[in-house]
Tab-separated table of C-alpha atoms in Angstrom:
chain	number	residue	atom	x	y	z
A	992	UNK	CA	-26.877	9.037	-23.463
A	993	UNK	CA	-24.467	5.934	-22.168
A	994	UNK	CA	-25.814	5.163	-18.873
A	995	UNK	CA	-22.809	3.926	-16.082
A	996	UNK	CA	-23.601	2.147	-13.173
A	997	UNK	CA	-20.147	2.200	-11.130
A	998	UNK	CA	-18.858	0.192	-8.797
A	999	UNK	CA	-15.993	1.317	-5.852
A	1000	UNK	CA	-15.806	0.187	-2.631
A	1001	UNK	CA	-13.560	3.787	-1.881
A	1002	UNK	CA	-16.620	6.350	-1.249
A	1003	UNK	CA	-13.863	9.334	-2.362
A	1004	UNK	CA	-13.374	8.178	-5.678
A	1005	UNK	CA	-16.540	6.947	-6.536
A	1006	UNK	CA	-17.871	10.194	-5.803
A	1007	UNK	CA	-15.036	11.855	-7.590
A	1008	UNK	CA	-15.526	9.278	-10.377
A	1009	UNK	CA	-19.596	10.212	-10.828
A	1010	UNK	CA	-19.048	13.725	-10.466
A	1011	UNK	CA	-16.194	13.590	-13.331
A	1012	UNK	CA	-18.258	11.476	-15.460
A	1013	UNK	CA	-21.439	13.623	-14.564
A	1014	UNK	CA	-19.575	16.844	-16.367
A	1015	UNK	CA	-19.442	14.610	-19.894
A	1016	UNK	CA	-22.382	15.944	-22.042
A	1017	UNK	CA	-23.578	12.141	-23.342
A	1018	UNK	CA	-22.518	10.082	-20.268
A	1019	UNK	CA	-24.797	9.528	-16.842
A	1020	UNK	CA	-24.169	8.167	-13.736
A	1021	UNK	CA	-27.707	6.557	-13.253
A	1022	UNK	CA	-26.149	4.618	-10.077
A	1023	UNK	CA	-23.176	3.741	-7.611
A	1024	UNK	CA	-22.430	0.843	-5.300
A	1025	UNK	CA	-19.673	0.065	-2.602
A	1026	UNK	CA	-19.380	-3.707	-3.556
A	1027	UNK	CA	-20.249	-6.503	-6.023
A	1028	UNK	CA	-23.374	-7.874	-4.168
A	1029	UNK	CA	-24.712	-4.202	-4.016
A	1030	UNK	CA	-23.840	-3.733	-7.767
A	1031	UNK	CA	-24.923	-6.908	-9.245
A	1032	UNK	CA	-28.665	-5.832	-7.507
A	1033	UNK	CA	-28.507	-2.490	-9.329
A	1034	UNK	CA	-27.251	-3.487	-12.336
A	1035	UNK	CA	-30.608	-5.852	-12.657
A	1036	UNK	CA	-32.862	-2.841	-11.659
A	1037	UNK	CA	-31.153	0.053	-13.100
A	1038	UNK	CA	-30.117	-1.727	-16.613
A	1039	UNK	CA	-27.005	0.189	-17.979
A	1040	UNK	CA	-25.492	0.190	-21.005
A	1041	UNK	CA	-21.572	0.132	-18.861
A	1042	UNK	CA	-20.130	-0.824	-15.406
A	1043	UNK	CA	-17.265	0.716	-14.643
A	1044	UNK	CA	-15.953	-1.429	-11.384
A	1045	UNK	CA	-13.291	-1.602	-9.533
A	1046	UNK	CA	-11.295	-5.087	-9.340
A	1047	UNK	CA	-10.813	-5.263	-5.192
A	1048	UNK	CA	-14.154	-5.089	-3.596
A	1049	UNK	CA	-15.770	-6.566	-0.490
A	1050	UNK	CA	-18.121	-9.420	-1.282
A	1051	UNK	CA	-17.858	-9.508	-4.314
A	1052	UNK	CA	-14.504	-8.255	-6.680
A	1053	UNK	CA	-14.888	-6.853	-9.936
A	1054	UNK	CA	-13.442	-9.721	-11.819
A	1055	UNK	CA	-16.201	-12.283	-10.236
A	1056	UNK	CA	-18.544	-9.572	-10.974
A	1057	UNK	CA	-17.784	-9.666	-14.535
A	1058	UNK	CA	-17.794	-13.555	-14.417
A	1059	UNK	CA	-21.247	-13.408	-13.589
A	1060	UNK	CA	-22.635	-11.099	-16.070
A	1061	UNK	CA	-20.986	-12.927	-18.557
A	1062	UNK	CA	-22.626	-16.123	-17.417
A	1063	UNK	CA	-26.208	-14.664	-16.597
A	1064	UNK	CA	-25.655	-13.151	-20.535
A	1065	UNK	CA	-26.709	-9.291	-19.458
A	1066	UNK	CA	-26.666	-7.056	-22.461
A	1067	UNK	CA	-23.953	-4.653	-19.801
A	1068	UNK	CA	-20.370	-4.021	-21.017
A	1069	UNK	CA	-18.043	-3.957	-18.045
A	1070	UNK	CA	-15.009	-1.329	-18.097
A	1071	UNK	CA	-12.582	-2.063	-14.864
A	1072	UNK	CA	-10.689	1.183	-13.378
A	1073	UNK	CA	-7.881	-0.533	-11.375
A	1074	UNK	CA	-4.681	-0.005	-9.909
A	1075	UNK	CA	-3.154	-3.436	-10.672
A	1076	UNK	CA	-1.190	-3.157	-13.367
A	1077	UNK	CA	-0.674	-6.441	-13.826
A	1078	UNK	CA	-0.936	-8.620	-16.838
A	1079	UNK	CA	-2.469	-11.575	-14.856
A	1080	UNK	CA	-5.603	-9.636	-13.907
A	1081	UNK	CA	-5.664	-8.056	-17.372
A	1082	UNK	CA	-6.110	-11.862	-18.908
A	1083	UNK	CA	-8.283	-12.634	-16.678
A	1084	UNK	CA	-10.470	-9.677	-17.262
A	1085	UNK	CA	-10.587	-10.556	-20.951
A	1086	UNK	CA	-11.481	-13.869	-20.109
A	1087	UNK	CA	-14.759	-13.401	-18.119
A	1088	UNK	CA	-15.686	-10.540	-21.310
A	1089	UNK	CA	-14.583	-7.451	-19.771
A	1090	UNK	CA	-14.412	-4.622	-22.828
A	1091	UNK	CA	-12.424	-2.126	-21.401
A	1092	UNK	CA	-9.592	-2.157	-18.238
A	1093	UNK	CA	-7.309	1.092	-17.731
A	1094	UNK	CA	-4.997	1.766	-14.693
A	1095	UNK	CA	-6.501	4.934	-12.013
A	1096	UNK	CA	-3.263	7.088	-12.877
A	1097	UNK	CA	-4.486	7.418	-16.361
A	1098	UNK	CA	-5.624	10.884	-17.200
A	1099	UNK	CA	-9.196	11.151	-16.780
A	1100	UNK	CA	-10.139	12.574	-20.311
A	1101	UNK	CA	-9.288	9.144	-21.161
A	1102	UNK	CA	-11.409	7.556	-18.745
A	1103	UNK	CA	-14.548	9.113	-21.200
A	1104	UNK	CA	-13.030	8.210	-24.631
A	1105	UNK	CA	-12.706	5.049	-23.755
A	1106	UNK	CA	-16.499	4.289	-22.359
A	1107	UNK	CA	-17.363	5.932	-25.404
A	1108	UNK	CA	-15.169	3.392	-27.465
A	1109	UNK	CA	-16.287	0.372	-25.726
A	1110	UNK	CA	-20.623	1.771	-25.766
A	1111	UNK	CA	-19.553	1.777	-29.637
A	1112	UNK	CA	-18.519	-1.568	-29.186
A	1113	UNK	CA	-15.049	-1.202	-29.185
A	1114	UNK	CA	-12.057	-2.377	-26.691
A	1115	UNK	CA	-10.106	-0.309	-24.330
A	1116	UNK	CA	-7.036	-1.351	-22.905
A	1117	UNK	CA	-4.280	-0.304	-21.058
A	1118	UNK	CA	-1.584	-0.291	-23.928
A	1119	UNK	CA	1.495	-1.507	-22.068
A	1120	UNK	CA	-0.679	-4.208	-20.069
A	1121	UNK	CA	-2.098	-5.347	-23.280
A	1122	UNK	CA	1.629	-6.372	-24.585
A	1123	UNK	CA	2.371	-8.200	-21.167
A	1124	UNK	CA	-0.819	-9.793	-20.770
A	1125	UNK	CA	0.284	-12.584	-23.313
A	1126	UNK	CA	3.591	-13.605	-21.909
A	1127	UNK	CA	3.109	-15.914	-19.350
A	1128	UNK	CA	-0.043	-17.426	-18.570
A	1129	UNK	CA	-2.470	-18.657	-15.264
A	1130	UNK	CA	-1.431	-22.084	-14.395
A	1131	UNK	CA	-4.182	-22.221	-11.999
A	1132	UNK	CA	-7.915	-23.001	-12.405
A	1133	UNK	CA	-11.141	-21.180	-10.736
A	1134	UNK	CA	-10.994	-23.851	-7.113
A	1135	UNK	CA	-7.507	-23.940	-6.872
A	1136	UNK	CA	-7.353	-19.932	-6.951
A	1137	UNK	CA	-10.121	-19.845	-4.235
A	1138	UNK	CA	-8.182	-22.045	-1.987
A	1139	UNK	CA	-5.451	-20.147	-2.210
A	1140	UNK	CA	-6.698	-16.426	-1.489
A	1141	UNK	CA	-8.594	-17.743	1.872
A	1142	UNK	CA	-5.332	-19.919	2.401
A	1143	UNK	CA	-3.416	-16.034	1.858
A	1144	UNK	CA	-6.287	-14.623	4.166
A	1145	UNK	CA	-5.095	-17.077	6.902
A	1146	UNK	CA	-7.612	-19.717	7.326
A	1147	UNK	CA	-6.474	-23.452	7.587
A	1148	UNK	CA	-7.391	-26.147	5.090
A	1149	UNK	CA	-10.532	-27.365	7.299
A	1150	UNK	CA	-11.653	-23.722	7.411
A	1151	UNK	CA	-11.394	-23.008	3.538
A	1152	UNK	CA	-13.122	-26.553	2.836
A	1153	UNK	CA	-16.473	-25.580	5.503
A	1154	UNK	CA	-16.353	-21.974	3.383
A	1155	UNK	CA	-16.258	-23.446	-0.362
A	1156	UNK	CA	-18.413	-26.604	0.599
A	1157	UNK	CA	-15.544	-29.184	-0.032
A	1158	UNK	CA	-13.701	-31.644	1.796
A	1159	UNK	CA	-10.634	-31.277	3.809
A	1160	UNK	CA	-8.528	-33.523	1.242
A	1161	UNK	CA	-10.235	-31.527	-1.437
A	1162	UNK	CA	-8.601	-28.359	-0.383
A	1163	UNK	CA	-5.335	-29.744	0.448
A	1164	UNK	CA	-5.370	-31.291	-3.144
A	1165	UNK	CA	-5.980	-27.806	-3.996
A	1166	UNK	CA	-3.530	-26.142	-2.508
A	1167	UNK	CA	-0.554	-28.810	-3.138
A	1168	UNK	CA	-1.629	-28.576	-6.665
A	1169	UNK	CA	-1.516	-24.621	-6.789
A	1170	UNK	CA	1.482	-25.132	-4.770
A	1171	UNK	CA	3.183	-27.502	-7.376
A	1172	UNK	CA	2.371	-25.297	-10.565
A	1173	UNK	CA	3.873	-22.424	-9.051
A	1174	UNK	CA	6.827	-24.133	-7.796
A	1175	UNK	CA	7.319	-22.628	-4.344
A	1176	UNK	CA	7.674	-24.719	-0.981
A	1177	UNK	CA	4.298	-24.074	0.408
A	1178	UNK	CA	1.243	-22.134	0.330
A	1179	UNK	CA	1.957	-18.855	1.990
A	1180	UNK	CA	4.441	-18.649	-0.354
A	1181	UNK	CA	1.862	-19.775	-3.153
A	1182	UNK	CA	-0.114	-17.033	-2.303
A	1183	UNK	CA	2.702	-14.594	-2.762
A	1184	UNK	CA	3.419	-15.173	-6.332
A	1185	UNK	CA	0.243	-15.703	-7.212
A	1186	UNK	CA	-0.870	-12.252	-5.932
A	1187	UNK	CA	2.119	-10.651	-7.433
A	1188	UNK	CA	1.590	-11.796	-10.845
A	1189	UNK	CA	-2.359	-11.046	-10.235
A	1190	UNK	CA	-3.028	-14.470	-10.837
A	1191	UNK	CA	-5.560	-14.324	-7.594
């Protein structure tokens, strides 16, 4: 049996998603939660052999999720169901050891074969995302991508530097430095390409 724990922060399809998964013979859904906090504490109590998460999720998103396992070393493969289809998030999922990351318009016979591939210790990827994912890559690093979502969510630079713990010249280094790589005029605009090329 391949025991899933997923992660969705939509309660319609992650009920749709464990009741399709529930009708595969040799998969179980042994547990469900509605964001990353929520799964990271199941995935230490109900030890699965696969998450299947979501990227966007309150709290904690899929990709941080992921980051996390991979540093804490669980012995969980993580399989994201997403519907950014962009090559940006696709590297980035590779790079925190995600095994397996298909689009939520795929057909869902495919959703199985592939947790069955990637439980046999095998990859699954979104064929078209896999040949974008190498053209261009992230020019930003882990603090300079923080500073720039809240910075997208609104907050000013002395409000991002109280949330992450930094200085308010910190932050604006930050940001003119995520704002310089990208080269756009400021960081709304930043924030905008960023997003679009799923670099945040």
């Amino acid at each position: 049996m391949i025991r899933i724990l997923l992660a969705e922060d939509q309660a319609m399809l992650r009920g749709a998603l464990a009741a399709l998964l529930g009708m595969e013979s040799d998969i179980e859904v042994v547990g469900a939660a509605a964001d990353g906090e929520a799964a990271w504490r199941e995935l230490q109590r109900l030890k699965p052999d696969l998450l299947v998460t979501d990227i966007e999720m309150p709290g904690l998103t899929g990709l941080e999720l992921a980051q996390r396992i991979q540093r804490h070393e669980l012995p969980v493969k993580v399989v994201v169901v997403t519907t950014f289809a962009r090559a940006g998030f696709l590297r980035r999922a590779l790079d925190a050891g995600v095994c397996g990351y298909l689009l939520k318009d795929a057909p869902a016979e495919q959703l199985a074969e592939a947790l069955r591939k990637v439980h046999r210790g095998g990859r699954a990827i979104d064929p078209q995302l896999a040949l974008e994912a190498w053209g261009e890559a992230d020019p930003l690093n882990d603090r300079e991508r923080q500073a720039l979502r809240l910075a997208g969510e609104g907050l000013s630079a002395g409000e991002i530097a109280q949330r992450l713990n930094l200085s308010h010249g910190t932050v604006r280094n930050y940001l003119s430095e995520a704002i310089g790589k990208l080269g756009v005029g400021n960081r709304i605009e930043a924030y905008r390409l960023a997003r679009q090329k799923g670099w945040l």
